[in-house]
PDB file of N, CA and C in Angstrom:
ATOM      1  N   UNK A 847      21.266 -13.268  19.395  1.00 93.00           N
ATOM      2  CA  UNK A 847      20.546 -13.556  18.100  1.00 93.00           C
ATOM      3  C   UNK A 847      19.014 -13.742  18.369  1.00 93.00           C
ATOM      4  N   UNK A 848      18.782 -14.485  19.393  1.00 96.00           N
ATOM      5  CA  UNK A 848      17.374 -14.841  19.620  1.00 96.00           C
ATOM      6  C   UNK A 848      16.561 -13.501  19.918  1.00 96.00           C
ATOM      7  N   UNK A 849      17.131 -12.594  20.729  1.00 96.00           N
ATOM      8  CA  UNK A 849      16.464 -11.321  20.985  1.00 96.00           C
ATOM      9  C   UNK A 849      16.238 -10.528  19.678  1.00 96.00           C
ATOM     10  N   UNK A 850      17.242 -10.508  18.866  1.00 96.00           N
ATOM     11  CA  UNK A 850      17.186  -9.788  17.535  1.00 96.00           C
ATOM     12  C   UNK A 850      16.058 -10.366  16.692  1.00 96.00           C
ATOM     13  N   UNK A 851      15.969 -11.731  16.666  1.00 97.00           N
ATOM     14  CA  UNK A 851      15.051 -12.364  15.893  1.00 97.00           C
ATOM     15  C   UNK A 851      13.664 -12.165  16.250  1.00 97.00           C
ATOM     16  N   UNK A 852      13.393 -12.302  17.627  1.00 98.00           N
ATOM     17  CA  UNK A 852      12.030 -12.266  18.153  1.00 98.00           C
ATOM     18  C   UNK A 852      11.546 -10.791  18.322  1.00 98.00           C
ATOM     19  N   UNK A 853      12.459  -9.874  18.882  1.00 97.00           N
ATOM     20  CA  UNK A 853      12.006  -8.546  19.220  1.00 97.00           C
ATOM     21  C   UNK A 853      12.178  -7.547  18.058  1.00 97.00           C
ATOM     22  N   UNK A 854      13.041  -7.802  17.108  1.00 97.00           N
ATOM     23  CA  UNK A 854      13.235  -6.854  15.951  1.00 97.00           C
ATOM     24  C   UNK A 854      12.913  -7.392  14.617  1.00 97.00           C
ATOM     25  N   UNK A 855      13.663  -8.504  14.250  1.00 98.00           N
ATOM     26  CA  UNK A 855      13.515  -8.962  12.848  1.00 98.00           C
ATOM     27  C   UNK A 855      12.092  -9.522  12.446  1.00 98.00           C
ATOM     28  N   UNK A 856      11.540 -10.332  13.241  1.00 98.00           N
ATOM     29  CA  UNK A 856      10.196 -10.834  12.998  1.00 98.00           C
ATOM     30  C   UNK A 856       9.089  -9.715  12.850  1.00 98.00           C
ATOM     31  N   UNK A 857       9.026  -8.851  13.926  1.00 98.00           N
ATOM     32  CA  UNK A 857       8.026  -7.837  13.800  1.00 98.00           C
ATOM     33  C   UNK A 857       8.268  -6.812  12.625  1.00 98.00           C
ATOM     34  N   UNK A 858       9.519  -6.465  12.438  1.00 98.00           N
ATOM     35  CA  UNK A 858       9.817  -5.590  11.223  1.00 98.00           C
ATOM     36  C   UNK A 858       9.494  -6.309   9.920  1.00 98.00           C
ATOM     37  N   UNK A 859       9.877  -7.511   9.760  1.00 98.00           N
ATOM     38  CA  UNK A 859       9.642  -8.275   8.514  1.00 98.00           C
ATOM     39  C   UNK A 859       8.172  -8.477   8.335  1.00 98.00           C
ATOM     40  N   UNK A 860       7.429  -8.717   9.386  1.00 98.00           N
ATOM     41  CA  UNK A 860       6.004  -8.887   9.227  1.00 98.00           C
ATOM     42  C   UNK A 860       5.382  -7.664   8.706  1.00 98.00           C
ATOM     43  N   UNK A 861       5.755  -6.536   9.386  1.00 98.00           N
ATOM     44  CA  UNK A 861       5.085  -5.210   8.983  1.00 98.00           C
ATOM     45  C   UNK A 861       5.469  -4.834   7.596  1.00 98.00           C
ATOM     46  N   UNK A 862       6.774  -4.820   7.300  1.00 98.00           N
ATOM     47  CA  UNK A 862       7.274  -4.233   6.015  1.00 98.00           C
ATOM     48  C   UNK A 862       7.117  -5.158   4.791  1.00 98.00           C
ATOM     49  N   UNK A 863       7.176  -6.522   5.079  1.00 97.00           N
ATOM     50  CA  UNK A 863       6.987  -7.412   3.915  1.00 97.00           C
ATOM     51  C   UNK A 863       5.525  -7.934   3.885  1.00 97.00           C
ATOM     52  N   UNK A 864       5.144  -8.613   4.958  1.00 96.00           N
ATOM     53  CA  UNK A 864       3.826  -9.266   4.896  1.00 96.00           C
ATOM     54  C   UNK A 864       2.661  -8.215   4.820  1.00 96.00           C
ATOM     55  N   UNK A 865       2.820  -7.144   5.469  1.00 98.00           N
ATOM     56  CA  UNK A 865       1.731  -6.103   5.420  1.00 98.00           C
ATOM     57  C   UNK A 865       2.029  -5.122   4.206  1.00 98.00           C
ATOM     58  N   UNK A 866       2.962  -4.210   4.349  1.00 98.00           N
ATOM     59  CA  UNK A 866       3.170  -3.197   3.363  1.00 98.00           C
ATOM     60  C   UNK A 866       3.447  -3.649   1.979  1.00 98.00           C
ATOM     61  N   UNK A 867       4.527  -4.542   1.865  1.00 98.00           N
ATOM     62  CA  UNK A 867       4.893  -4.992   0.463  1.00 98.00           C
ATOM     63  C   UNK A 867       3.704  -5.611  -0.255  1.00 98.00           C
ATOM     64  N   UNK A 868       2.908  -6.413   0.460  1.00 97.00           N
ATOM     65  CA  UNK A 868       1.804  -7.102  -0.195  1.00 97.00           C
ATOM     66  C   UNK A 868       0.701  -6.086  -0.507  1.00 97.00           C
ATOM     67  N   UNK A 869       0.457  -5.082   0.367  1.00 98.00           N
ATOM     68  CA  UNK A 869      -0.592  -4.071   0.112  1.00 98.00           C
ATOM     69  C   UNK A 869      -0.159  -3.212  -1.115  1.00 98.00           C
ATOM     70  N   UNK A 870       1.128  -2.828  -1.099  1.00 98.00           N
ATOM     71  CA  UNK A 870       1.542  -2.103  -2.295  1.00 98.00           C
ATOM     72  C   UNK A 870       1.439  -2.935  -3.580  1.00 98.00           C
ATOM     73  N   UNK A 871       1.827  -4.214  -3.484  1.00 97.00           N
ATOM     74  CA  UNK A 871       1.735  -5.101  -4.675  1.00 97.00           C
ATOM     75  C   UNK A 871       0.294  -5.274  -5.162  1.00 97.00           C
ATOM     76  N   UNK A 872      -0.645  -5.242  -4.213  1.00 97.00           N
ATOM     77  CA  UNK A 872      -2.039  -5.348  -4.518  1.00 97.00           C
ATOM     78  C   UNK A 872      -2.487  -4.139  -5.276  1.00 97.00           C
ATOM     79  N   UNK A 873      -1.992  -2.989  -4.898  1.00 98.00           N
ATOM     80  CA  UNK A 873      -2.391  -1.726  -5.549  1.00 98.00           C
ATOM     81  C   UNK A 873      -1.623  -1.472  -6.800  1.00 98.00           C
ATOM     82  N   UNK A 874      -0.431  -1.936  -7.016  1.00 97.00           N
ATOM     83  CA  UNK A 874       0.445  -1.752  -8.156  1.00 97.00           C
ATOM     84  C   UNK A 874       1.052  -3.066  -8.498  1.00 97.00           C
ATOM     85  N   UNK A 875       0.518  -3.837  -9.370  1.00 96.00           N
ATOM     86  CA  UNK A 875       0.965  -5.188  -9.637  1.00 96.00           C
ATOM     87  C   UNK A 875       2.487  -5.177  -9.978  1.00 96.00           C
ATOM     88  N   UNK A 876       3.175  -6.178  -9.458  1.00 96.00           N
ATOM     89  CA  UNK A 876       4.641  -6.374  -9.756  1.00 96.00           C
ATOM     90  C   UNK A 876       4.865  -6.469 -11.261  1.00 96.00           C
ATOM     91  N   UNK A 877       5.896  -5.833 -11.715  1.00 95.00           N
ATOM     92  CA  UNK A 877       6.143  -5.775 -13.184  1.00 95.00           C
ATOM     93  C   UNK A 877       7.450  -6.478 -13.529  1.00 95.00           C
ATOM     94  N   UNK A 878       8.344  -6.711 -12.554  1.00 97.00           N
ATOM     95  CA  UNK A 878       9.599  -7.246 -12.856  1.00 97.00           C
ATOM     96  C   UNK A 878       9.870  -8.657 -12.341  1.00 97.00           C
ATOM     97  N   UNK A 879      10.642  -9.411 -13.021  1.00 97.00           N
ATOM     98  CA  UNK A 879      11.009 -10.743 -12.517  1.00 97.00           C
ATOM     99  C   UNK A 879      12.554 -10.659 -12.255  1.00 97.00           C
ATOM    100  N   UNK A 880      12.949 -10.867 -10.935  1.00 97.00           N
ATOM    101  CA  UNK A 880      14.311 -10.675 -10.614  1.00 97.00           C
ATOM    102  C   UNK A 880      14.719 -11.966  -9.937  1.00 97.00           C
ATOM    103  N   UNK A 881      15.515 -12.689 -10.556  1.00 96.00           N
ATOM    104  CA  UNK A 881      16.081 -13.996  -9.937  1.00 96.00           C
ATOM    105  C   UNK A 881      14.863 -14.846  -9.460  1.00 96.00           C
ATOM    106  N   UNK A 882      13.840 -14.965 -10.202  1.00 95.00           N
ATOM    107  CA  UNK A 882      12.647 -15.864  -9.902  1.00 95.00           C
ATOM    108  C   UNK A 882      11.671 -15.234  -8.977  1.00 95.00           C
ATOM    109  N   UNK A 883      11.831 -14.003  -8.642  1.00 96.00           N
ATOM    110  CA  UNK A 883      10.781 -13.295  -7.827  1.00 96.00           C
ATOM    111  C   UNK A 883      10.019 -12.225  -8.649  1.00 96.00           C
ATOM    112  N   UNK A 884       8.763 -12.131  -8.479  1.00 97.00           N
ATOM    113  CA  UNK A 884       7.980 -11.089  -9.103  1.00 97.00           C
ATOM    114  C   UNK A 884       7.889  -9.897  -8.152  1.00 97.00           C
ATOM    115  N   UNK A 885       8.505  -8.788  -8.679  1.00 98.00           N
ATOM    116  CA  UNK A 885       8.671  -7.607  -7.876  1.00 98.00           C
ATOM    117  C   UNK A 885       8.171  -6.412  -8.646  1.00 98.00           C
ATOM    118  N   UNK A 886       7.905  -5.365  -7.881  1.00 97.00           N
ATOM    119  CA  UNK A 886       7.394  -4.120  -8.494  1.00 97.00           C
ATOM    120  C   UNK A 886       7.625  -2.969  -7.504  1.00 97.00           C
ATOM    121  N   UNK A 887       6.810  -1.890  -7.732  1.00 97.00           N
ATOM    122  CA  UNK A 887       6.988  -0.683  -6.906  1.00 97.00           C
ATOM    123  C   UNK A 887       6.713  -0.964  -5.467  1.00 97.00           C
ATOM    124  N   UNK A 888       5.883  -1.920  -5.151  1.00 97.00           N
ATOM    125  CA  UNK A 888       5.590  -2.266  -3.752  1.00 97.00           C
ATOM    126  C   UNK A 888       6.919  -2.626  -2.962  1.00 97.00           C
ATOM    127  N   UNK A 889       7.779  -3.353  -3.670  1.00 98.00           N
ATOM    128  CA  UNK A 889       9.060  -3.792  -3.158  1.00 98.00           C
ATOM    129  C   UNK A 889       9.930  -2.507  -2.865  1.00 98.00           C
ATOM    130  N   UNK A 890       9.904  -1.553  -3.709  1.00 98.00           N
ATOM    131  CA  UNK A 890      10.713  -0.373  -3.603  1.00 98.00           C
ATOM    132  C   UNK A 890      10.129   0.530  -2.527  1.00 98.00           C
ATOM    133  N   UNK A 891       8.840   0.757  -2.590  1.00 98.00           N
ATOM    134  CA  UNK A 891       8.184   1.604  -1.568  1.00 98.00           C
ATOM    135  C   UNK A 891       8.214   1.087  -0.181  1.00 98.00           C
ATOM    136  N   UNK A 892       8.007  -0.200  -0.002  1.00 98.00           N
ATOM    137  CA  UNK A 892       8.083  -0.721   1.338  1.00 98.00           C
ATOM    138  C   UNK A 892       9.494  -0.641   1.944  1.00 98.00           C
ATOM    139  N   UNK A 893      10.471  -0.789   1.034  1.00 98.00           N
ATOM    140  CA  UNK A 893      11.841  -0.618   1.514  1.00 98.00           C
ATOM    141  C   UNK A 893      12.220   0.849   1.760  1.00 98.00           C
ATOM    142  N   UNK A 894      11.653   1.738   1.005  1.00 98.00           N
ATOM    143  CA  UNK A 894      11.940   3.214   1.344  1.00 98.00           C
ATOM    144  C   UNK A 894      11.343   3.516   2.705  1.00 98.00           C
ATOM    145  N   UNK A 895      10.188   2.989   3.059  1.00 98.00           N
ATOM    146  CA  UNK A 895       9.535   3.233   4.310  1.00 98.00           C
ATOM    147  C   UNK A 895      10.394   2.475   5.485  1.00 98.00           C
ATOM    148  N   UNK A 896      10.898   1.323   5.140  1.00 98.00           N
ATOM    149  CA  UNK A 896      11.757   0.610   6.008  1.00 98.00           C
ATOM    150  C   UNK A 896      12.942   1.393   6.362  1.00 98.00           C
ATOM    151  N   UNK A 897      13.621   2.032   5.420  1.00 98.00           N
ATOM    152  CA  UNK A 897      14.705   2.915   5.632  1.00 98.00           C
ATOM    153  C   UNK A 897      14.341   4.120   6.462  1.00 98.00           C
ATOM    154  N   UNK A 898      13.275   4.778   6.033  1.00 97.00           N
ATOM    155  CA  UNK A 898      12.816   5.975   6.785  1.00 97.00           C
ATOM    156  C   UNK A 898      12.393   5.699   8.232  1.00 97.00           C
ATOM    157  N   UNK A 899      11.900   4.515   8.481  1.00 96.00           N
ATOM    158  CA  UNK A 899      11.596   4.195   9.834  1.00 96.00           C
ATOM    159  C   UNK A 899      12.852   4.046  10.639  1.00 96.00           C
ATOM    160  N   UNK A 900      13.928   3.534  10.063  1.00 96.00           N
ATOM    161  CA  UNK A 900      15.171   3.447  10.786  1.00 96.00           C
ATOM    162  C   UNK A 900      15.738   4.861  11.038  1.00 96.00           C
ATOM    163  N   UNK A 901      15.617   5.788  10.072  1.00 97.00           N
ATOM    164  CA  UNK A 901      16.049   7.058  10.158  1.00 97.00           C
ATOM    165  C   UNK A 901      15.364   7.827  11.323  1.00 97.00           C
ATOM    166  N   UNK A 902      14.042   7.662  11.371  1.00 96.00           N
ATOM    167  CA  UNK A 902      13.238   8.309  12.528  1.00 96.00           C
ATOM    168  C   UNK A 902      13.750   7.850  13.872  1.00 96.00           C
ATOM    169  N   UNK A 903      14.025   6.548  14.022  1.00 93.00           N
ATOM    170  CA  UNK A 903      14.458   6.060  15.297  1.00 93.00           C
ATOM    171  C   UNK A 903      15.921   6.520  15.637  1.00 93.00           C
ATOM    172  N   UNK A 904      16.689   6.727  14.639  1.00 94.00           N
ATOM    173  CA  UNK A 904      18.113   7.104  14.811  1.00 94.00           C
ATOM    174  C   UNK A 904      18.489   8.083  13.756  1.00 94.00           C
ATOM    175  N   UNK A 905      18.284   9.453  13.989  1.00 96.00           N
ATOM    176  CA  UNK A 905      18.460  10.429  12.954  1.00 96.00           C
ATOM    177  C   UNK A 905      19.782  10.661  12.472  1.00 96.00           C
ATOM    178  N   UNK A 906      20.374   9.716  11.881  1.00 95.00           N
ATOM    179  CA  UNK A 906      21.739   9.773  11.142  1.00 95.00           C
ATOM    180  C   UNK A 906      21.500   9.352   9.752  1.00 95.00           C
ATOM    181  N   UNK A 907      22.026  10.103   8.850  1.00 96.00           N
ATOM    182  CA  UNK A 907      21.782   9.802   7.398  1.00 96.00           C
ATOM    183  C   UNK A 907      22.186   8.405   6.974  1.00 96.00           C
ATOM    184  N   UNK A 908      23.240   7.837   7.646  1.00 94.00           N
ATOM    185  CA  UNK A 908      23.725   6.550   7.207  1.00 94.00           C
ATOM    186  C   UNK A 908      22.733   5.483   7.616  1.00 94.00           C
ATOM    187  N   UNK A 909      21.703   5.797   8.354  1.00 94.00           N
ATOM    188  CA  UNK A 909      20.586   4.844   8.746  1.00 94.00           C
ATOM    189  C   UNK A 909      19.813   4.504   7.452  1.00 94.00           C
ATOM    190  N   UNK A 910      19.850   5.352   6.483  1.00 97.00           N
ATOM    191  CA  UNK A 910      19.134   5.112   5.249  1.00 97.00           C
ATOM    192  C   UNK A 910      19.728   3.946   4.420  1.00 97.00           C
ATOM    193  N   UNK A 911      20.929   3.573   4.795  1.00 96.00           N
ATOM    194  CA  UNK A 911      21.642   2.546   4.085  1.00 96.00           C
ATOM    195  C   UNK A 911      20.848   1.074   4.284  1.00 96.00           C
ATOM    196  N   UNK A 912      19.998   1.013   5.318  1.00 97.00           N
ATOM    197  CA  UNK A 912      19.307  -0.194   5.441  1.00 97.00           C
ATOM    198  C   UNK A 912      18.346  -0.508   4.231  1.00 97.00           C
ATOM    199  N   UNK A 913      18.150   0.545   3.418  1.00 98.00           N
ATOM    200  CA  UNK A 913      17.368   0.292   2.258  1.00 98.00           C
ATOM    201  C   UNK A 913      17.872  -0.850   1.431  1.00 98.00           C
ATOM    202  N   UNK A 914      19.251  -0.958   1.318  1.00 97.00           N
ATOM    203  CA  UNK A 914      19.770  -1.991   0.476  1.00 97.00           C
ATOM    204  C   UNK A 914      19.615  -3.475   0.996  1.00 97.00           C
ATOM    205  N   UNK A 915      19.958  -3.773   2.296  1.00 97.00           N
ATOM    206  CA  UNK A 915      19.611  -5.095   2.782  1.00 97.00           C
ATOM    207  C   UNK A 915      18.066  -5.361   2.765  1.00 97.00           C
ATOM    208  N   UNK A 916      17.300  -4.202   2.888  1.00 98.00           N
ATOM    209  CA  UNK A 916      15.895  -4.363   2.787  1.00 98.00           C
ATOM    210  C   UNK A 916      15.397  -4.897   1.500  1.00 98.00           C
ATOM    211  N   UNK A 917      16.095  -4.504   0.383  1.00 98.00           N
ATOM    212  CA  UNK A 917      15.771  -5.074  -0.923  1.00 98.00           C
ATOM    213  C   UNK A 917      15.961  -6.522  -0.994  1.00 98.00           C
ATOM    214  N   UNK A 918      16.995  -6.935  -0.352  1.00 98.00           N
ATOM    215  CA  UNK A 918      17.293  -8.408  -0.245  1.00 98.00           C
ATOM    216  C   UNK A 918      16.126  -9.123   0.585  1.00 98.00           C
ATOM    217  N   UNK A 919      15.771  -8.513   1.725  1.00 98.00           N
ATOM    218  CA  UNK A 919      14.726  -9.136   2.528  1.00 98.00           C
ATOM    219  C   UNK A 919      13.392  -9.187   1.740  1.00 98.00           C
ATOM    220  N   UNK A 920      13.128  -8.103   1.007  1.00 98.00           N
ATOM    221  CA  UNK A 920      11.919  -8.056   0.232  1.00 98.00           C
ATOM    222  C   UNK A 920      11.891  -9.035  -0.893  1.00 98.00           C
ATOM    223  N   UNK A 921      13.029  -9.217  -1.526  1.00 98.00           N
ATOM    224  CA  UNK A 921      13.204 -10.218  -2.646  1.00 98.00           C
ATOM    225  C   UNK A 921      13.040 -11.695  -2.046  1.00 98.00           C
ATOM    226  N   UNK A 922      13.634 -11.857  -0.874  1.00 98.00           N
ATOM    227  CA  UNK A 922      13.383 -13.198  -0.215  1.00 98.00           C
ATOM    228  C   UNK A 922      11.920 -13.449   0.147  1.00 98.00           C
ATOM    229  N   UNK A 923      11.250 -12.470   0.588  1.00 98.00           N
ATOM    230  CA  UNK A 923       9.837 -12.606   0.939  1.00 98.00           C
ATOM    231  C   UNK A 923       9.026 -12.875  -0.355  1.00 98.00           C
ATOM    232  N   UNK A 924       9.273 -12.184  -1.406  1.00 98.00           N
ATOM    233  CA  UNK A 924       8.545 -12.388  -2.690  1.00 98.00           C
ATOM    234  C   UNK A 924       8.864 -13.764  -3.195  1.00 98.00           C
ATOM    235  N   UNK A 925      10.031 -14.267  -3.042  1.00 97.00           N
ATOM    236  CA  UNK A 925      10.449 -15.563  -3.644  1.00 97.00           C
ATOM    237  C   UNK A 925       9.760 -16.727  -2.822  1.00 97.00           C
ATOM    238  N   UNK A 926       9.841 -16.549  -1.482  1.00 97.00           N
ATOM    239  CA  UNK A 926       9.345 -17.684  -0.605  1.00 97.00           C
ATOM    240  C   UNK A 926       7.954 -17.517  -0.102  1.00 97.00           C
ATOM    241  N   UNK A 927       7.359 -16.291  -0.151  1.00 96.00           N
ATOM    242  CA  UNK A 927       6.047 -15.974   0.462  1.00 96.00           C
ATOM    243  C   UNK A 927       6.045 -16.277   1.944  1.00 96.00           C
ATOM    244  N   UNK A 928       7.204 -16.177   2.537  1.00 97.00           N
ATOM    245  CA  UNK A 928       7.345 -16.373   3.997  1.00 97.00           C
ATOM    246  C   UNK A 928       8.281 -15.407   4.584  1.00 97.00           C
ATOM    247  N   UNK A 929       8.124 -15.101   5.839  1.00 97.00           N
ATOM    248  CA  UNK A 929       9.113 -14.126   6.545  1.00 97.00           C
ATOM    249  C   UNK A 929      10.238 -14.932   7.178  1.00 97.00           C
ATOM    250  N   UNK A 930      10.299 -16.252   7.149  1.00 98.00           N
ATOM    251  CA  UNK A 930      11.250 -17.005   7.809  1.00 98.00           C
ATOM    252  C   UNK A 930      12.640 -16.641   7.296  1.00 98.00           C
ATOM    253  N   UNK A 931      12.906 -16.785   5.993  1.00 98.00           N
ATOM    254  CA  UNK A 931      14.252 -16.391   5.528  1.00 98.00           C
ATOM    255  C   UNK A 931      14.579 -14.993   5.732  1.00 98.00           C
ATOM    256  N   UNK A 932      13.740 -14.006   5.358  1.00 98.00           N
ATOM    257  CA  UNK A 932      14.148 -12.650   5.570  1.00 98.00           C
ATOM    258  C   UNK A 932      14.383 -12.310   7.054  1.00 98.00           C
ATOM    259  N   UNK A 933      13.578 -12.869   7.953  1.00 98.00           N
ATOM    260  CA  UNK A 933      13.755 -12.604   9.370  1.00 98.00           C
ATOM    261  C   UNK A 933      15.050 -13.137   9.911  1.00 98.00           C
ATOM    262  N   UNK A 934      15.465 -14.375   9.424  1.00 98.00           N
ATOM    263  CA  UNK A 934      16.676 -14.923   9.873  1.00 98.00           C
ATOM    264  C   UNK A 934      17.772 -14.051   9.359  1.00 98.00           C
ATOM    265  N   UNK A 935      17.820 -13.631   8.090  1.00 98.00           N
ATOM    266  CA  UNK A 935      18.863 -12.826   7.511  1.00 98.00           C
ATOM    267  C   UNK A 935      18.990 -11.494   8.246  1.00 98.00           C
ATOM    268  N   UNK A 936      17.824 -10.890   8.516  1.00 98.00           N
ATOM    269  CA  UNK A 936      17.681  -9.642   9.168  1.00 98.00           C
ATOM    270  C   UNK A 936      18.361  -9.714  10.557  1.00 98.00           C
ATOM    271  N   UNK A 937      18.047 -10.755  11.258  1.00 98.00           N
ATOM    272  CA  UNK A 937      18.653 -10.919  12.665  1.00 98.00           C
ATOM    273  C   UNK A 937      20.212 -11.164  12.567  1.00 98.00           C
ATOM    274  N   UNK A 938      20.558 -11.920  11.578  1.00 97.00           N
ATOM    275  CA  UNK A 938      22.031 -12.190  11.404  1.00 97.00           C
ATOM    276  C   UNK A 938      22.724 -10.880  11.092  1.00 97.00           C
ATOM    277  N   UNK A 939      22.107 -10.091  10.236  1.00 96.00           N
ATOM    278  CA  UNK A 939      22.710  -8.764   9.776  1.00 96.00           C
ATOM    279  C   UNK A 939      22.847  -7.871  11.089  1.00 96.00           C
ATOM    280  N   UNK A 940      21.836  -7.797  11.847  1.00 95.00           N
ATOM    281  CA  UNK A 940      21.753  -6.977  13.087  1.00 95.00           C
ATOM    282  C   UNK A 940      22.890  -7.410  14.025  1.00 95.00           C
ATOM    283  N   UNK A 941      22.995  -8.708  14.337  1.00 96.00           N
ATOM    284  CA  UNK A 941      24.060  -9.287  15.123  1.00 96.00           C
ATOM    285  C   UNK A 941      25.411  -9.031  14.609  1.00 96.00           C
ATOM    286  N   UNK A 942      25.639  -9.116  13.322  1.00 94.00           N
ATOM    287  CA  UNK A 942      26.888  -8.851  12.698  1.00 94.00           C
ATOM    288  C   UNK A 942      27.300  -7.481  12.910  1.00 94.00           C
ATOM    289  N   UNK A 943      26.363  -6.451  12.796  1.00 91.00           N
ATOM    290  CA  UNK A 943      26.639  -5.053  13.028  1.00 91.00           C
ATOM    291  C   UNK A 943      27.033  -4.869  14.489  1.00 91.00           C
ATOM    292  N   UNK A 944      26.315  -5.481  15.433  1.00 90.00           N
ATOM    293  CA  UNK A 944      26.620  -5.237  16.805  1.00 90.00           C
ATOM    294  C   UNK A 944      28.025  -5.799  17.181  1.00 90.00           C
ATOM    295  N   UNK A 945      28.356  -6.914  16.569  1.00 92.00           N
ATOM    296  CA  UNK A 945      29.672  -7.500  16.828  1.00 92.00           C
ATOM    297  C   UNK A 945      30.784  -6.720  16.245  1.00 92.00           C
ATOM    298  N   UNK A 946      30.636  -6.251  15.003  1.00 89.00           N
ATOM    299  CA  UNK A 946      31.617  -5.412  14.349  1.00 89.00           C
ATOM    300  C   UNK A 946      31.798  -4.080  15.114  1.00 89.00           C
ATOM    301  N   UNK A 947      30.607  -3.452  15.546  1.00 84.00           N
ATOM    302  CA  UNK A 947      30.776  -2.217  16.246  1.00 84.00           C
ATOM    303  C   UNK A 947      31.477  -2.407  17.595  1.00 84.00           C
ATOM    304  N   UNK A 948      31.223  -3.539  18.261  1.00 80.00           N
ATOM    305  CA  UNK A 948      31.907  -3.859  19.529  1.00 80.00           C
ATOM    306  C   UNK A 948      33.330  -3.999  19.301  1.00 80.00           C
ATOM    307  N   UNK A 949      33.803  -4.787  18.232  1.00 76.00           N
ATOM    308  CA  UNK A 949      35.202  -4.931  18.009  1.00 76.00           C
ATOM    309  C   UNK A 949      35.882  -3.690  17.609  1.00 76.00           C
ATOM    310  N   UNK A 950      35.231  -2.869  16.870  1.00 74.00           N
ATOM    311  CA  UNK A 950      35.874  -1.573  16.335  1.00 74.00           C
ATOM    312  C   UNK A 950      35.968  -0.513  17.413  1.00 74.00           C
ATOM    313  N   UNK A 951      34.744  -0.393  18.144  1.00 75.00           N
ATOM    314  CA  UNK A 951      34.653   0.809  19.005  1.00 75.00           C
ATOM    315  C   UNK A 951      34.596   0.407  20.557  1.00 75.00           C
ATOM    316  N   UNK A 952      34.779  -0.851  20.787  1.00 64.00           N
ATOM    317  CA  UNK A 952      34.892  -1.298  22.175  1.00 64.00           C
ATOM    318  C   UNK A 952      33.624  -1.212  22.931  1.00 64.00           C
TER     319      UNK A 952
END
């Protein structure tokens, strides 16, 4: 968990939420309020790039599915203005996948 948090989740969340999502939001003001978070096209675009980045590293179409948890991470960032919650959720999701793959595929 600690390795996932420090080496993967925090850097990815910093880049895709703190940097990209905020830059896109500055260029295209958020238009929607979803469960208390102000969101817009920056949220969608940063998550599309998040998914494409995963596809580039592992060229299997199912890697694009990270778009959906990325929406949750982006919403959490918009709600809290911190990467703490999204980074913790991101690391937990990664560990969950590793454990399930290990149990299923040995």
